Short mmCIF file of C-alpha atoms in Angstrom, two decimals:
data_model
loop_
_atom_site.label_atom_id
_atom_site.label_comp_id
_atom_site.label_asym_id
_atom_site.label_seq_id
_atom_site.Cartn_x
_atom_site.Cartn_y
_atom_site.Cartn_z
CA MET A 1 0.00 0.00 0.00
CA GLU A 2 1.40 3.37 -0.99
CA ARG A 3 1.73 6.03 1.68
CA ALA A 4 0.68 9.53 0.77
CA ALA A 5 1.56 12.85 2.35
CA VAL A 6 -0.72 15.81 2.53
CA VAL A 7 1.00 18.92 1.19
CA SER A 8 -1.02 22.14 1.19
CA GLY A 9 -4.32 20.37 0.78
CA ARG A 10 -3.19 17.99 -1.98
CA ARG A 11 -2.23 14.40 -1.67
CA SER A 12 1.12 13.40 -3.15
CA PRO A 13 3.05 10.18 -2.93
CA SER A 14 5.73 10.25 -0.29
CA VAL A 15 9.36 9.71 -1.06
CA PRO A 16 10.59 6.36 0.19
CA GLU A 17 13.04 6.64 3.04
CA CYS A 18 16.58 5.68 2.15
CA ASN A 19 19.58 5.58 4.36
CA ILE A 20 21.58 8.13 2.41
CA SER A 21 24.25 9.89 4.37
CA THR A 22 25.16 13.34 3.26
CA SER A 23 28.46 14.96 4.00
CA THR A 24 28.96 18.64 4.21
CA LEU A 25 32.30 20.30 3.95
CA ALA A 26 33.26 22.28 6.98
CA PHE A 27 34.28 25.89 6.54
CA ASP A 28 37.31 26.79 8.63
CA GLN A 29 36.58 30.39 9.56
CA HIS A 30 39.98 30.91 11.16
CA PHE A 31 42.10 29.55 8.30
CA THR A 32 42.20 32.90 6.51
CA THR A 33 43.64 34.53 9.63
CA THR A 34 46.60 32.14 9.85
CA ALA A 35 49.93 32.89 8.19
CA LYS A 36 49.37 30.03 5.75
CA GLY A 37 45.91 31.32 4.81
CA ILE A 38 47.08 34.91 4.43
CA LEU A 39 49.97 33.85 2.18
CA LEU A 40 47.67 31.69 0.05
CA LEU A 41 45.25 34.59 -0.37
CA ALA A 42 48.13 36.90 -1.30
CA GLU A 43 49.40 34.35 -3.84
CA ILE A 44 45.92 34.15 -5.36
CA VAL A 45 45.47 37.93 -5.58
CA PHE A 46 48.99 38.78 -6.80
CA GLY A 47 49.07 35.81 -9.19
CA MET A 48 45.72 36.85 -10.63
CA LEU A 49 47.03 40.38 -11.13
CA VAL A 50 50.02 38.99 -13.03
CA TRP A 51 47.98 37.06 -15.56
CA ILE A 52 45.30 39.74 -15.88
CA LEU A 53 47.88 42.46 -16.54
CA VAL A 54 49.72 40.35 -19.10
CA GLY A 55 46.53 38.93 -20.60
CA GLY A 56 45.16 42.40 -21.25
CA THR A 57 47.98 43.15 -23.68
CA GLU A 58 49.29 41.76 -26.94
CA TYR A 59 51.55 39.34 -25.10
CA PHE A 60 51.26 36.58 -27.74
CA HIS A 61 53.85 38.37 -29.91
CA LEU A 62 56.53 37.50 -27.35
CA SER A 63 57.06 33.84 -26.52
CA ALA A 64 58.57 34.86 -23.17
CA LEU A 65 55.29 36.39 -22.12
CA CYS A 66 53.43 33.28 -23.25
CA TRP A 67 55.60 31.45 -20.70
CA VAL A 68 54.66 34.06 -18.08
CA MET A 69 50.97 33.50 -18.80
CA PHE A 70 51.35 29.71 -18.64
CA VAL A 71 53.13 29.77 -15.29
CA ALA A 72 50.89 32.45 -13.81
CA ILE A 73 47.66 30.66 -14.70
CA LEU A 74 48.92 27.19 -13.77
CA CYS A 75 50.21 28.30 -10.38
CA TRP A 76 47.08 30.34 -9.78
CA VAL A 77 44.75 27.40 -10.46
CA LEU A 78 46.82 25.05 -8.28
CA THR A 79 46.92 27.61 -5.47
CA VAL A 80 43.17 28.20 -5.62
CA CYS A 81 42.63 24.43 -5.39
CA LEU A 82 44.99 24.12 -2.42
CA PHE A 83 43.33 27.09 -0.73
CA LEU A 84 39.88 25.52 -1.14
CA ILE A 85 41.18 22.20 0.19
CA TYR A 86 42.47 23.85 3.36
CA LEU A 87 39.51 26.23 3.70
CA THR A 88 36.93 23.44 3.54
CA GLY A 89 38.91 21.04 5.72
CA THR A 90 39.18 18.45 2.96
CA HIS A 91 42.77 17.78 4.01
CA ASN A 92 41.44 16.40 7.30
CA ARG A 93 38.94 14.13 5.50
CA ILE A 94 41.53 12.55 3.20
CA PRO A 95 44.41 11.55 5.49
CA GLN A 96 45.86 9.17 2.87
CA VAL A 97 47.32 12.16 1.00
CA PRO A 98 50.50 13.55 2.56
CA TRP A 99 49.25 17.17 2.54
CA THR A 100 52.32 18.67 4.18
CA THR A 101 54.62 17.06 1.60
CA LEU A 102 52.30 18.04 -1.24
CA SER A 103 52.13 21.62 0.00
CA LEU A 104 55.91 21.74 0.38
CA CYS A 105 56.48 20.46 -3.17
CA LEU A 106 53.90 22.82 -4.67
CA ASN A 107 55.19 25.89 -2.86
CA CYS A 108 58.88 25.23 -3.50
CA SER A 109 58.24 24.46 -7.17
CA ALA A 110 56.04 27.52 -7.56
CA ALA A 111 58.62 29.75 -5.86
CA ALA A 112 61.40 28.55 -8.16
CA VAL A 113 59.34 28.71 -11.35
CA TYR A 114 57.80 32.06 -10.42
CA LEU A 115 61.24 33.54 -9.77
CA VAL A 116 62.27 32.62 -13.32
CA THR A 117 58.93 33.93 -14.57
CA ALA A 118 59.34 37.26 -12.74
CA VAL A 119 62.80 37.75 -14.24
CA VAL A 120 61.51 36.88 -17.73
CA ASP A 121 58.56 39.22 -17.21
CA ALA A 122 60.82 42.07 -16.08
CA HIS A 123 63.17 41.50 -19.01
CA SER A 124 60.22 41.54 -21.44
CA VAL A 125 59.26 45.04 -20.35
CA ASN A 126 62.16 46.31 -22.52
CA GLN A 127 60.33 45.00 -25.61
CA ALA A 128 57.53 47.55 -25.20
CA VAL A 129 57.51 51.28 -25.91
CA ARG A 130 57.87 53.26 -22.68
CA GLY A 131 54.67 54.95 -21.56
CA ARG A 132 52.39 52.79 -23.71
CA HIS A 133 49.71 50.38 -22.51
CA ASN A 134 51.82 47.24 -22.97
CA TYR A 135 54.79 48.80 -21.16
CA ASN A 136 52.74 49.87 -18.14
CA CYS A 137 50.93 46.54 -17.86
CA TRP A 138 54.09 44.47 -18.28
CA ALA A 139 55.97 46.57 -15.73
CA ALA A 140 53.14 46.19 -13.23
CA SER A 141 52.91 42.46 -13.91
CA ALA A 142 56.66 42.08 -13.30
CA PHE A 143 56.26 43.87 -9.96
CA PHE A 144 53.40 41.59 -8.94
CA ALA A 145 55.31 38.54 -10.19
CA PHE A 146 58.12 39.35 -7.76
CA LEU A 147 55.58 39.84 -4.95
CA THR A 148 54.01 36.50 -5.82
CA THR A 149 57.47 34.90 -5.73
CA LEU A 150 58.01 36.29 -2.23
CA CYS A 151 54.64 34.90 -1.11
CA TYR A 152 55.48 31.45 -2.50
CA ALA A 153 58.87 31.62 -0.76
CA GLY A 154 57.12 32.44 2.52
CA SER A 155 54.69 29.57 1.99
CA SER A 156 57.64 27.30 1.23
CA TYR A 157 59.21 28.26 4.53
CA LEU A 158 56.00 27.56 6.46
CA SER A 159 55.46 24.31 4.55
CA TYR A 160 59.00 23.19 5.32
CA TRP A 161 58.51 23.68 9.04
CA ALA A 162 55.15 21.89 8.95
CA TRP A 163 56.74 19.04 6.97
CA LYS A 164 59.71 18.85 9.33
CA THR A 165 57.38 18.71 12.33
CA THR A 166 55.36 15.83 10.84
CA GLN A 167 58.54 13.95 9.87
CA GLU A 168 59.89 14.19 13.43
CA GLN A 169 56.69 12.73 14.84
#
């Protein structure tokens, strides 16, 4: 016999009860106030500024700036993913992944690659006419690329100490 529920005066068939467990991701409100969270946010903002400033120009005429765009977007996407993993507490739900080692590798690699990218970006500024749109955008992107490099270096330092602490335990 089918059970029916009364909804606002009408009879409709009820949904069968299933034992479905739902999982919600926790939002760590305090993560963005930690040094790690602040550095990740800075990497996201400065990295986004790098690829927006370069992307708004005719960068495709210089292969060096194509490299800058590739590195900036790749590192930005990976950093956003890592930020969301830490912000939602996913790293606590998947203990099989060595998050401290992964974070250390990502940050050290990004710092090294971004340093090369910042130098290439700064060198490419000479290819533009001073005072023009491309020149101003490329100069600003080089500045933000160096800031992003510093943020990744700071994250590398914090990741190293977190990794060292977990290795000693």
